[in-house]
Coordinates of C-alpha atoms and ligand atoms in Angstrom, one line a residue:
X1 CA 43.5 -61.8 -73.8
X2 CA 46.1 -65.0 -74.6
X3 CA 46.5 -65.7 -78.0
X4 CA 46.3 -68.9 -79.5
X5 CA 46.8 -70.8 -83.0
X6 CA 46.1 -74.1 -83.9
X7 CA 48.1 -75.3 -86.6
X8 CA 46.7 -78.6 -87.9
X9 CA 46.4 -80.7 -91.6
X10 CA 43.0 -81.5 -90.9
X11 CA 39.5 -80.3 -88.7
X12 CA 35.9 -80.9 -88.8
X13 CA 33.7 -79.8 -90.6
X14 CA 35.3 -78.8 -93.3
X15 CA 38.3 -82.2 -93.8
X16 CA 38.7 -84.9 -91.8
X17 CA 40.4 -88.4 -92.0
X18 CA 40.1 -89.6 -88.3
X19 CA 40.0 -88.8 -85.0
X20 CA 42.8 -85.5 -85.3
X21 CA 40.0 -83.4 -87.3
X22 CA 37.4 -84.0 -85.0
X23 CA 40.3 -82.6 -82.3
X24 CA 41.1 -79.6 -84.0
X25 CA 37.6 -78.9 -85.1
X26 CA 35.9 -79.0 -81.4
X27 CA 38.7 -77.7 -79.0
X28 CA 38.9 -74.2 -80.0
X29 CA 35.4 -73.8 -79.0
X30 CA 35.6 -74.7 -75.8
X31 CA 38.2 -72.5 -74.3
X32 CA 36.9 -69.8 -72.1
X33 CA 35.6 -66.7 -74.8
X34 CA 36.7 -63.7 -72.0
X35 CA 40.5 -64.4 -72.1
X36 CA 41.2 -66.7 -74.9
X37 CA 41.5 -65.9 -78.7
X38 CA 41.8 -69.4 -80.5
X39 CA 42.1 -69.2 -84.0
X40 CA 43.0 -72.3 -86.4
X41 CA 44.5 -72.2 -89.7
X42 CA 44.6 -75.4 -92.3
X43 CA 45.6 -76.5 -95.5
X44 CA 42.2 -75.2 -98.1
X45 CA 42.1 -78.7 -100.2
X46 CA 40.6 -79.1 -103.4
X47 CA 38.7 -82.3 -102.1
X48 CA 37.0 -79.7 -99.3
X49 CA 32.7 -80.0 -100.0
X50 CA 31.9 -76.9 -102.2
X51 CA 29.7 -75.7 -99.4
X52 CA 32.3 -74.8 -97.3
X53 CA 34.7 -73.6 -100.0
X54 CA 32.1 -71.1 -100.6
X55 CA 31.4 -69.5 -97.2
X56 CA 35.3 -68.6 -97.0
X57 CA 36.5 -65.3 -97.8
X58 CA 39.6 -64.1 -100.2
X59 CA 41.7 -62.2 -97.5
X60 CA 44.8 -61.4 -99.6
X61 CA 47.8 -63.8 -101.2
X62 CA 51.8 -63.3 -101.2
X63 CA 54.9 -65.2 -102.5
X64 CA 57.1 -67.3 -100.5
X65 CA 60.6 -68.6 -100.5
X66 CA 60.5 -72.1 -99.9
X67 CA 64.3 -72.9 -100.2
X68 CA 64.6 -72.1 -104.1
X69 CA 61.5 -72.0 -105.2
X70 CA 58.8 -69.4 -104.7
X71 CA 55.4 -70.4 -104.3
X72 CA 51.7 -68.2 -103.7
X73 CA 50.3 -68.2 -100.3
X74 CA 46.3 -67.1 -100.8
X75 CA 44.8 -66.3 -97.4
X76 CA 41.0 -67.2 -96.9
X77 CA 39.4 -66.7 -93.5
X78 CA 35.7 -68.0 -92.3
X79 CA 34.1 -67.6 -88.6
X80 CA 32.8 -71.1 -87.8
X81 CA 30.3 -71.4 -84.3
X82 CA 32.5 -68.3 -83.1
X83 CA 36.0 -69.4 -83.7
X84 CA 37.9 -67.7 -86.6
X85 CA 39.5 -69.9 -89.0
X86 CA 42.0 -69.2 -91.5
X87 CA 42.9 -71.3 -95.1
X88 CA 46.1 -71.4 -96.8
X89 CA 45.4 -72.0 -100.6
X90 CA 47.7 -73.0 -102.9
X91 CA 46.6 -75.6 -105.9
X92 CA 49.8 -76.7 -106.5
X93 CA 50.0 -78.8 -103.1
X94 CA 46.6 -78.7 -102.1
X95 CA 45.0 -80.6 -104.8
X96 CA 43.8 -84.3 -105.3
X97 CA 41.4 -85.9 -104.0
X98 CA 42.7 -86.7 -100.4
X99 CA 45.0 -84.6 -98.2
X100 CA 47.1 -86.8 -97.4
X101 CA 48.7 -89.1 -100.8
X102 CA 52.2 -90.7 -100.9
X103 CA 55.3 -89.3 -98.5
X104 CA 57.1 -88.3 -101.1
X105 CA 54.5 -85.3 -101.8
X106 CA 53.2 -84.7 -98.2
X107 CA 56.3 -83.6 -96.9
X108 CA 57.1 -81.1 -99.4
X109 CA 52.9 -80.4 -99.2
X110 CA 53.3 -79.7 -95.3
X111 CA 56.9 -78.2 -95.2
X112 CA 55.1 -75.3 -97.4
X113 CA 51.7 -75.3 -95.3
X114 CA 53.9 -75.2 -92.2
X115 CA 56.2 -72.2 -93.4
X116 CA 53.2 -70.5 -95.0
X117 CA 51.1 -70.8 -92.0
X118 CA 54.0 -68.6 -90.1
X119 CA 54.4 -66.3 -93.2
X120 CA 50.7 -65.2 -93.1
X121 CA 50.3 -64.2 -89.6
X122 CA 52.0 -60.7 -90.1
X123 CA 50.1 -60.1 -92.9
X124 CA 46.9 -61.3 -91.3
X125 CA 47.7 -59.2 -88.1
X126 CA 47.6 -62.1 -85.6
X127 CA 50.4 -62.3 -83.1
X128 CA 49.5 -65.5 -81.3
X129 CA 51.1 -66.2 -78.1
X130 CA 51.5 -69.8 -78.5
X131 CA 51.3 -71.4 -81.0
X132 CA 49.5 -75.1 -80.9
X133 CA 50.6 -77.7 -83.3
X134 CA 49.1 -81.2 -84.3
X135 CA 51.1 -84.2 -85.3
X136 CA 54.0 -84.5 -87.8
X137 CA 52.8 -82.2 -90.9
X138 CA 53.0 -79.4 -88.6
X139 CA 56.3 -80.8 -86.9
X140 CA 58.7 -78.1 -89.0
X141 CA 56.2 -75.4 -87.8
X142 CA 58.8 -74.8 -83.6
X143 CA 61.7 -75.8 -86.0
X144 CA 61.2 -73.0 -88.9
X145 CA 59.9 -70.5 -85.7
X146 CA 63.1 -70.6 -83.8
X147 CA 65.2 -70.6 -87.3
X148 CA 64.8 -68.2 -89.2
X149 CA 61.8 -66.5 -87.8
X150 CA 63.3 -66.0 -84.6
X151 CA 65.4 -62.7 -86.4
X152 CA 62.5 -61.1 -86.8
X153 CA 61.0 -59.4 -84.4
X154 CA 57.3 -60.3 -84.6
X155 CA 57.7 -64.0 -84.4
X156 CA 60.7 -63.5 -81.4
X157 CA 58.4 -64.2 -78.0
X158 CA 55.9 -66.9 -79.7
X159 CA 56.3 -70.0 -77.7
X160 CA 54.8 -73.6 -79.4
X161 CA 53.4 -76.6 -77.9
X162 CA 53.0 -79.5 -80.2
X163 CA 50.7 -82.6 -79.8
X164 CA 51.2 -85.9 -80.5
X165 CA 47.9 -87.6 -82.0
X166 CA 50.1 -90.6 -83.3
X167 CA 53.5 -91.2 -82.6
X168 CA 53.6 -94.4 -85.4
X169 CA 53.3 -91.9 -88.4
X170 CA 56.6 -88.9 -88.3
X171 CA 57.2 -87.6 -91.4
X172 CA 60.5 -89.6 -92.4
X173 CA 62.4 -88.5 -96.2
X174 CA 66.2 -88.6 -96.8
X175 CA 67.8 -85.6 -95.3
X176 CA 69.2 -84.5 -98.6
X177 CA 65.4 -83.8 -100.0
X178 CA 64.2 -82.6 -97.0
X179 CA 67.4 -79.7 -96.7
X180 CA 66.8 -78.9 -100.3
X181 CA 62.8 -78.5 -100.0
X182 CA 63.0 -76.5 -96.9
X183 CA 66.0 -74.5 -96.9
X184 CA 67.3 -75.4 -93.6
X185 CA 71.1 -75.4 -93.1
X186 CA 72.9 -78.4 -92.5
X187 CA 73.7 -78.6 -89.1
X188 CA 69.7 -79.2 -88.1
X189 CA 70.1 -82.3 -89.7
X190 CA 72.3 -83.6 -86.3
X191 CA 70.9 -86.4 -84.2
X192 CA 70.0 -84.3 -81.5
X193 CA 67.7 -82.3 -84.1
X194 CA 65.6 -83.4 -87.2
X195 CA 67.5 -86.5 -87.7
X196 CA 67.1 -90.1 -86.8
X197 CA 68.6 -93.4 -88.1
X198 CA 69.7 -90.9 -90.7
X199 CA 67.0 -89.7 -92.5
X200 CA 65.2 -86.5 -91.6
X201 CA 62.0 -86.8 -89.4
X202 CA 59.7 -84.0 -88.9
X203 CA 58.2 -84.9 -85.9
X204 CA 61.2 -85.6 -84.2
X205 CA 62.2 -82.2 -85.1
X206 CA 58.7 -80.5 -83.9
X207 CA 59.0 -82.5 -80.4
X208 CA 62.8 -81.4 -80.2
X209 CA 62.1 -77.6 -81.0
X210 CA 58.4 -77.0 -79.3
X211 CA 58.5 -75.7 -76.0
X212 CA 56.2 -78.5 -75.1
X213 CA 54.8 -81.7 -75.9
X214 CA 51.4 -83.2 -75.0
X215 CA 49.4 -86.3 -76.0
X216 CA 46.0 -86.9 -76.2
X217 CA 45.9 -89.5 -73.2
X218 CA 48.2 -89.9 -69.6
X219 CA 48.3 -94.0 -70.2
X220 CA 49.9 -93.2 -73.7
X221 CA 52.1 -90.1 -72.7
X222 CA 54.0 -93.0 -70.6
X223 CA 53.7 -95.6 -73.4
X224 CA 55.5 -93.7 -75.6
X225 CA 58.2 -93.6 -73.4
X226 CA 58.9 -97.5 -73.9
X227 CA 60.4 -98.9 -76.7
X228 CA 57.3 -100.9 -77.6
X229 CA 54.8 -98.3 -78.1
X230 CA 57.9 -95.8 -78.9
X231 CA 58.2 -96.0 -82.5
X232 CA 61.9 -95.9 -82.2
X233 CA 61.6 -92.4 -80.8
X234 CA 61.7 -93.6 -76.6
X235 CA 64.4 -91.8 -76.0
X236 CA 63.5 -88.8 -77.0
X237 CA 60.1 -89.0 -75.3
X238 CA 62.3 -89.9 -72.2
X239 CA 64.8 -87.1 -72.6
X240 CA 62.2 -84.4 -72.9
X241 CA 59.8 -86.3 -70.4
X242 CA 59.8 -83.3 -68.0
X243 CA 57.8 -80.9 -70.9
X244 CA 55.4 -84.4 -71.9
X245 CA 52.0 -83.9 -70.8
X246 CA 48.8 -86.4 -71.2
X247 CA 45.5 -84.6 -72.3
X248 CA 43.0 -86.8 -72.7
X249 CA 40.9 -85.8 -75.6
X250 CA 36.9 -84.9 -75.3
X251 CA 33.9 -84.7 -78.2
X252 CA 31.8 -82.4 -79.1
X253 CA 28.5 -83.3 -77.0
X254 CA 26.5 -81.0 -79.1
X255 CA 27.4 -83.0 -82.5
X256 CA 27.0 -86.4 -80.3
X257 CA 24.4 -86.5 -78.7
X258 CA 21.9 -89.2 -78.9
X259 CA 18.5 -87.0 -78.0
X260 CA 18.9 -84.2 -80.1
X261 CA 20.8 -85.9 -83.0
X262 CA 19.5 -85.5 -86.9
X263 CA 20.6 -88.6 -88.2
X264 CA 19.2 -91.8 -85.8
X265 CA 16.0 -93.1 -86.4
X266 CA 14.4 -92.1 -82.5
X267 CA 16.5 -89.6 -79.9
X268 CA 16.7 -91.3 -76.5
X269 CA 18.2 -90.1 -73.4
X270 CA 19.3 -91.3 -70.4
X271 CA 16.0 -91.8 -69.2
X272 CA 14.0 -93.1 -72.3
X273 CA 17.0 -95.5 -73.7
X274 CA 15.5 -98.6 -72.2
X275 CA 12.3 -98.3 -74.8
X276 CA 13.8 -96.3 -77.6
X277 CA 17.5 -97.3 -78.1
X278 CA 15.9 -100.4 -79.2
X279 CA 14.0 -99.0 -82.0
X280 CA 17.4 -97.6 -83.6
X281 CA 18.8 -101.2 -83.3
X282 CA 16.0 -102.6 -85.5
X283 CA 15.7 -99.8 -88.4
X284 CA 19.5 -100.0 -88.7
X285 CA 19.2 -104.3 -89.0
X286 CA 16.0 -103.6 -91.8
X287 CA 18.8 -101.0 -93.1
X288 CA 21.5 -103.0 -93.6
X289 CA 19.6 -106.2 -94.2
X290 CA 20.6 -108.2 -90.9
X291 CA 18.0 -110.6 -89.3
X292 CA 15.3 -108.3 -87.4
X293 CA 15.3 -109.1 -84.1
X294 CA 15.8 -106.5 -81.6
X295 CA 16.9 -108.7 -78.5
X296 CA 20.2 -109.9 -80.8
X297 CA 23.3 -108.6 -79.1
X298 CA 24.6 -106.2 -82.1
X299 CA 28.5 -105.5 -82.2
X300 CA 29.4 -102.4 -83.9
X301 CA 32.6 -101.1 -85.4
X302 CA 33.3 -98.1 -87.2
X303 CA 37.2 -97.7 -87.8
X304 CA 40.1 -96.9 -90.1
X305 CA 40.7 -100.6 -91.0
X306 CA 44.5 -100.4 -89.7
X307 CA 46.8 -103.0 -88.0
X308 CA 47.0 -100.5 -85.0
X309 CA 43.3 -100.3 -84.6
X310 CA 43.6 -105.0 -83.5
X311 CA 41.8 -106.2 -87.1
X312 CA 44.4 -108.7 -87.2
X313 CA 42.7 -110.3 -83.5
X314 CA 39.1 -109.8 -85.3
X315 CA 40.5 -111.1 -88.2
X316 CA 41.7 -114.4 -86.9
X317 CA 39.1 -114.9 -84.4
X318 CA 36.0 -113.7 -86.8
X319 CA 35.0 -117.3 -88.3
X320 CA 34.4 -118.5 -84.4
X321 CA 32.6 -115.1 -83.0
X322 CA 30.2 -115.9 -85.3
X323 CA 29.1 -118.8 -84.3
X324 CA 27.9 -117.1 -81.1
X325 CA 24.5 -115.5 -80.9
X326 CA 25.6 -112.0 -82.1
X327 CA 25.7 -109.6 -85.2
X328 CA 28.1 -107.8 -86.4
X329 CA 28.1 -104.2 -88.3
X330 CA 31.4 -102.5 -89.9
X331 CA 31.9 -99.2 -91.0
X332 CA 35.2 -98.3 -92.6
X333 CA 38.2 -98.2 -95.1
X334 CA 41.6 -99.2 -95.1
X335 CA 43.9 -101.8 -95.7
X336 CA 42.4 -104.0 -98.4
X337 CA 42.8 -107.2 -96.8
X338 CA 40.4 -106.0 -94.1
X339 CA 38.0 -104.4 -96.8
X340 CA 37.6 -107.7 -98.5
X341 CA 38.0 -109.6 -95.1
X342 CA 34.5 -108.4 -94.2
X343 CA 33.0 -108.4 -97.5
X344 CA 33.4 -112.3 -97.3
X345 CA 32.1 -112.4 -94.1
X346 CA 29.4 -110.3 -95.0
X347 CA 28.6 -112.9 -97.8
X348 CA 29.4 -116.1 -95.2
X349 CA 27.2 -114.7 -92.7
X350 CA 24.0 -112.8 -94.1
X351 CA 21.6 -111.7 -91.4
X352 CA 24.4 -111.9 -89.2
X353 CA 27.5 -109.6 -90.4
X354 CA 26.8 -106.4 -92.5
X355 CA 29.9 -104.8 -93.8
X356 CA 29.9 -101.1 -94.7
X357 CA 33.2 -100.5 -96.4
X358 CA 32.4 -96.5 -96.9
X359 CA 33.2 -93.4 -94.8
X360 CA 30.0 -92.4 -93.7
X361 CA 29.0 -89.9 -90.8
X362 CA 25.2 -90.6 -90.9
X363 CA 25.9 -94.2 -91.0
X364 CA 28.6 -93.6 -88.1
X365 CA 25.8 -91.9 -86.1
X366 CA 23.1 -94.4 -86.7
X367 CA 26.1 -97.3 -85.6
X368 CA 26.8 -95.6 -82.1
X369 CA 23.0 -95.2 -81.8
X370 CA 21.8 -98.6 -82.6
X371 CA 24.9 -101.6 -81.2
X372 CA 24.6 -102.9 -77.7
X373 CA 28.4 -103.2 -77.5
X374 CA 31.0 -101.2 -79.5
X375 CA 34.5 -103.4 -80.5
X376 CA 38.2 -102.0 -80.3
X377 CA 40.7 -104.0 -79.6
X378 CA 43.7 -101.7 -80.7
X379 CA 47.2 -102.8 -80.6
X380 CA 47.5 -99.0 -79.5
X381 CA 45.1 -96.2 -79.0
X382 CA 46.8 -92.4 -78.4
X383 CA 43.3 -91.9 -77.2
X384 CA 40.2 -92.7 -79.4
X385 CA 37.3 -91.3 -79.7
X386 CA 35.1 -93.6 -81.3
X387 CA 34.8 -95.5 -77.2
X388 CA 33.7 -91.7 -76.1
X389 CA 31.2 -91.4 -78.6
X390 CA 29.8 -95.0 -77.8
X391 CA 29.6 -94.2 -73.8
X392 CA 27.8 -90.9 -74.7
X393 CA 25.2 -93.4 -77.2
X394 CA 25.3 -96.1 -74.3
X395 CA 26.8 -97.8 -76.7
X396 CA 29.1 -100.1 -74.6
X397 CA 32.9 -100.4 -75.3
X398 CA 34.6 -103.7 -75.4
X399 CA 38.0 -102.6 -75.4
X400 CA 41.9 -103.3 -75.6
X401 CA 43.3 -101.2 -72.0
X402 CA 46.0 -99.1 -73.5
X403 CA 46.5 -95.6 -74.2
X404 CA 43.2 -93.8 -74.1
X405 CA 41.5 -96.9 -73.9
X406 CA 42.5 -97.8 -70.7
X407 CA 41.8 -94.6 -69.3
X408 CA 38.3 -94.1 -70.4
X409 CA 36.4 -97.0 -70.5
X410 CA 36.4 -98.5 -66.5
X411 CA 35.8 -102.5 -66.9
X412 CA 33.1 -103.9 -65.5
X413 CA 32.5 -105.3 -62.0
X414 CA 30.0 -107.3 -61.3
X415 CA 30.7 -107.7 -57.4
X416 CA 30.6 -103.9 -56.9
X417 CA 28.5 -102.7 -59.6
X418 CA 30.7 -100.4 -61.5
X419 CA 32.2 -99.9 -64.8
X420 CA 31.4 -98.5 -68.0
X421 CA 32.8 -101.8 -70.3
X422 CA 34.7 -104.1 -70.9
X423 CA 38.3 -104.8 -71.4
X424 CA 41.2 -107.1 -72.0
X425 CA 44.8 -106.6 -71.0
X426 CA 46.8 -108.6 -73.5
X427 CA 46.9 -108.3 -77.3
X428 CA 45.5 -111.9 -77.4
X429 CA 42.9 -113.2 -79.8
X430 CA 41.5 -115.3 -77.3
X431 CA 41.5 -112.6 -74.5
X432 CA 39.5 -110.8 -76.8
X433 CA 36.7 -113.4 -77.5
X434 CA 36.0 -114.5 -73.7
X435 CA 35.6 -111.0 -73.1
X436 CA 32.7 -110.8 -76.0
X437 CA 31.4 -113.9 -74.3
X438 CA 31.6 -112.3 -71.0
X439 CA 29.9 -109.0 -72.6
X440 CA 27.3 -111.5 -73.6
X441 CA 26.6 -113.4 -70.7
X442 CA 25.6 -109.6 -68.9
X443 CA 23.4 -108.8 -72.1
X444 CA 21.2 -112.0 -72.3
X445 CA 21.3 -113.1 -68.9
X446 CA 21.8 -110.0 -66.4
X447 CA 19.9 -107.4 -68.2
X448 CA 19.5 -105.0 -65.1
X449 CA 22.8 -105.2 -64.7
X450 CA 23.5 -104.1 -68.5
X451 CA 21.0 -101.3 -68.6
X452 CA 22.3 -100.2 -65.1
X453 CA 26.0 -100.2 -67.0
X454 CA 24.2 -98.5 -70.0
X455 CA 22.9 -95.6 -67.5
X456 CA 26.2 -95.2 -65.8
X457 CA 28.1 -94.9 -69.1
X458 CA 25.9 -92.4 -70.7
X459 CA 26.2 -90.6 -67.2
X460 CA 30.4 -90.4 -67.9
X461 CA 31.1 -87.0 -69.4
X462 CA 33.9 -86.8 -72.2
X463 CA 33.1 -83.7 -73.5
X464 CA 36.1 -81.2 -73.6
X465 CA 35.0 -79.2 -70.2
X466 CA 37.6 -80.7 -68.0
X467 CA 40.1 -80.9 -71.0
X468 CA 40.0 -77.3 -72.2
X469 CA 40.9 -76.3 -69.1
X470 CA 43.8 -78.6 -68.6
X471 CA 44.8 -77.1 -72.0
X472 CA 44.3 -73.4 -70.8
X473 CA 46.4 -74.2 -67.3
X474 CA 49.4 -75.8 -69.6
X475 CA 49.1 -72.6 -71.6
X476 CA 49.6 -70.5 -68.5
X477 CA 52.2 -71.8 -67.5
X478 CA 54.0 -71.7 -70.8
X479 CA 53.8 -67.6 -70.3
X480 CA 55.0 -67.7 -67.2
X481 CA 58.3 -68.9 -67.5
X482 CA 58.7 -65.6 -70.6
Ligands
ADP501 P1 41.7 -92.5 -85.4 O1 41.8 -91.0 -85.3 O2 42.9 -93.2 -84.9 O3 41.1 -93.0 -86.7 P2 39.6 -92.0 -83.4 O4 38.8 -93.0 -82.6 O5 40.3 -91.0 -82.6 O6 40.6 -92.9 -84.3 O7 38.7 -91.2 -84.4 C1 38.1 -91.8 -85.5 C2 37.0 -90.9 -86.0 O8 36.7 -91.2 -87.3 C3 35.7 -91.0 -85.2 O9 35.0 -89.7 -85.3 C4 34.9 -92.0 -86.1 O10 33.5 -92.0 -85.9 C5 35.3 -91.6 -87.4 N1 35.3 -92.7 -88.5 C6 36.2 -93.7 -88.7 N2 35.9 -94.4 -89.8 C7 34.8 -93.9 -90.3 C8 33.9 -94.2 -91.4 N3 34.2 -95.2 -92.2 N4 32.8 -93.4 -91.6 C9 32.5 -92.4 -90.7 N5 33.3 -92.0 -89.7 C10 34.4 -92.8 -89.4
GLC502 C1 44.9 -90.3 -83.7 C2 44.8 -91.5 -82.8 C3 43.6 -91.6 -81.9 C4 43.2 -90.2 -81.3 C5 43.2 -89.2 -82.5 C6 42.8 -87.8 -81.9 O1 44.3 -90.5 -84.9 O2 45.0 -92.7 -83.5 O3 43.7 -92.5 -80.9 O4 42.0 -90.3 -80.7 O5 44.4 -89.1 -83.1 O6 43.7 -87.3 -81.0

């Protein structure tokens, strides 16, 4: 039996903020039960719903040195749809309503969750064989594992992979605070380690120390090897390009899945979508208070409203797509600007544009049931998931092509009949648009053609079966080389 821990700030059901926790919450499930043990331990917040605070269970609680201060470690445990996960309490850091709040607190916040996470495994009696880590708050979690942990005994054969979900956010404080709140000597803070352009950067310092590196998508694994989707760190991705893999990321089909699912309006499959999808389109217009008329072509959206996820193209091109025979839904938070950029259009438009500026998974669900055509036009996409969960609603995707975009969403061809959506090459406003009106054409004037693209789409399958085994074969090879 190969033992594995996932390491991670965030996983579904119990906290999520995007696309990482639905990662780390529907992995571990899918790795093959006879000769894999995949546990997860995260961060127990404050801001997790009571309900699951509840079900966990008081294992036991220590002290730990984090450089001069000593802080309590509590241990709670929970078995979730088979896969045992662990919770490291501790309301001093854990606390507030968010998990993530400004930089100055997360990376003390994660230094301790990362240390802590290592700390409780003796205790807990789980000697993984690798250990699996998830962006930069778990970046210290290789570097504190071949420091000081390496002495002892226990921790001495534990390899570590760590996964890059977003390469734009790293972790980045001023070496001087970051020695003193984790203890580690001086010399780590080297250029070749944890530093770059001289401050300290816990990413770097994961990717440096892990055994390997994946990302969540092959397009983006060679991205982040350029200086324009780099984020400064190219060169590293370049020097350690021989341990880089690209994963593409999966969903859970079980949770997304359009005939069995709890919260739309009328379950279709791939069969029945051609009578019934329809029906979701018009309870969600009555809904949200859009015009009701079910042959509209309805765009949705359901994002983090970020630069990186291409509002600044919807932005300046929104005033003119909607003067096209369309609607528009939005679901999502985020930068202000965008917040209050489609509550005025909202207000423009009525009938035509409903802004939802919540976090909502119902009203996600309803969204991926209900649009024709789902929008994302990112400036960069590690992978995405939000496209995945559109094909699997036949849902279709007018994307952006890079990183994961490009690689699961297969543009449209109308000569041969193939494709799953539509996509643009160039981070161009007016790319963007003709592709829309191109998406349009299909769906009012070749609607065989859009239902035949609808079929193949929800025929694509994005759920973690090919993935997990990927995983488990880059795991395999990790104990080989010991
Ligand atoms: P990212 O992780 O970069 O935000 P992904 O596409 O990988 O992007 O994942 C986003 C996840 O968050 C999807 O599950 C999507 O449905 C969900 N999501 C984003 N915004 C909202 C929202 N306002 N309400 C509900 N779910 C949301
Ligand atoms: C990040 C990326 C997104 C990816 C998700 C899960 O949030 O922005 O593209 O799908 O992580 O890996």
């Amino acid at each position: 039996m190969k033992k594995i821990l996932f390491v991670a700030s965030e996983g579904v059901p119990f906290i999520k903020t995007g696309g990482l926790a639905d990662v780390v919450g529907s992995l571990p499930k899918c790795f093959d039960k006879e000769n894999y043990d995949v546990r997860v331990i995260l961060p127990k917040y404050m801001c997790m719903r009571q309900e699951w605070k509840d079900k966990m269970n008081y294992l036991t609680h220590f002290y730990m040195d984090l450089s001069w201060r000593s802080q309590y470690v509590g241990i709670l445990e929970m078995q979730y749809d088979g896969v045992q996960f662990y919770f490291i309490d501790n309301e001093y850091y854990f606390s507030g309503p968010k998990p993530y709040g400004n930089i100055y607190q997360d990376v003390e916040k994660f230094a301790f969750f990362s240390k802590a996470a290592l700390s409780a495994l003796p205790v807990i009696g789980f000697k993984p064989d690798i250990i699996h880590c998830h962006d930069w708050q778990t970046g210290l979690v290789p570097v504190f594992l071949k420091d000081k942990f390496h002495e002892n005994e226990f921790f001495r054969d534990i390899r570590s992979v760590i996964s890059i979900h977003n390469l734009k956010f790293q972790g980045v404080w001023d070496v001087k605070t970051i020695q003193d709140i984790t203890g580690l000597d001086k010399s780590y803070f080297a250029p070749d380690k944890l530093e770059a352009y001289g401050d300290a950067n816990y990413l770097k310092g994961g990717i440096v120390y892990a055994d390997r590196i994946t990302t969540v998508s092959k397009t983006y694994a060679e991205e982040i090897q350029t200086p324009f989707y780099g984020e400064r760190l190219d060169g590293l991705m370049r020097a350690r390009n021989n341990c880089l893999t690209g994963i593409v990321n999966g969903i859970d089909y079980d949770e997304y899945n359009p005939a069995t699912d709890s919260f739309v309006e009328k379950n279709y499959d791939i069969k029945s979508f051609r009578k019934e999808k329809v029906k979701n389109k018009k309870a969600l217009q009555k809904e949200l208070g859009l015009d009701q008329d079910d042959r509209k072509f309805l765009i949705g959206i359901v994002s983090r409203l970020t630069d990186q996820k291409g509002f600044d193209l919807i932005a300046y091109m929104m005033d003119e797509m909607c003067q096209q025979d369309l609607q528009f839904v939005v679901l999502g938070t985020g930068e202000e600007r965008y917040e209050n950029m489609f509550r005025h259009f909202a207000w423009k438009y009525q009938g035509k544009v409903a802004a939802n500026i919540y976090y909502s998974e119902a009203m996600s669900h309803k969204i991926y049931a209900s649009c024709d055509a789902f929008l994302m036009p990112s400036l960069f996409e590690p992978c995405g998931l939000s496209q995945l969960m559109s094909l699997r609603y036949g849902t279709i995707p007018i994307v952006r092509e890079t990183g994961g975009l490009k690689d699961t969403v297969e543009p449209y061809n109308e000569y041969k009949a193939t494709g799953t959506g539509f996509s643009f090459a160039n981070y161009n406003a007016h790319e963007m648009l003709y592709t829309i009106k191109y998406a349009m054409d299909v769906f009012y004037n070749h609607k065989r053609d859009w239902n035949k693209m609808v079929e193949r789409a929800m025929k694509k399958d994005f759920s973690w079966n090919t993935s997990a085994r990927e995983y488990e074969k880059l795991y395999e090879s990790m104990l080989e080389e010991q």
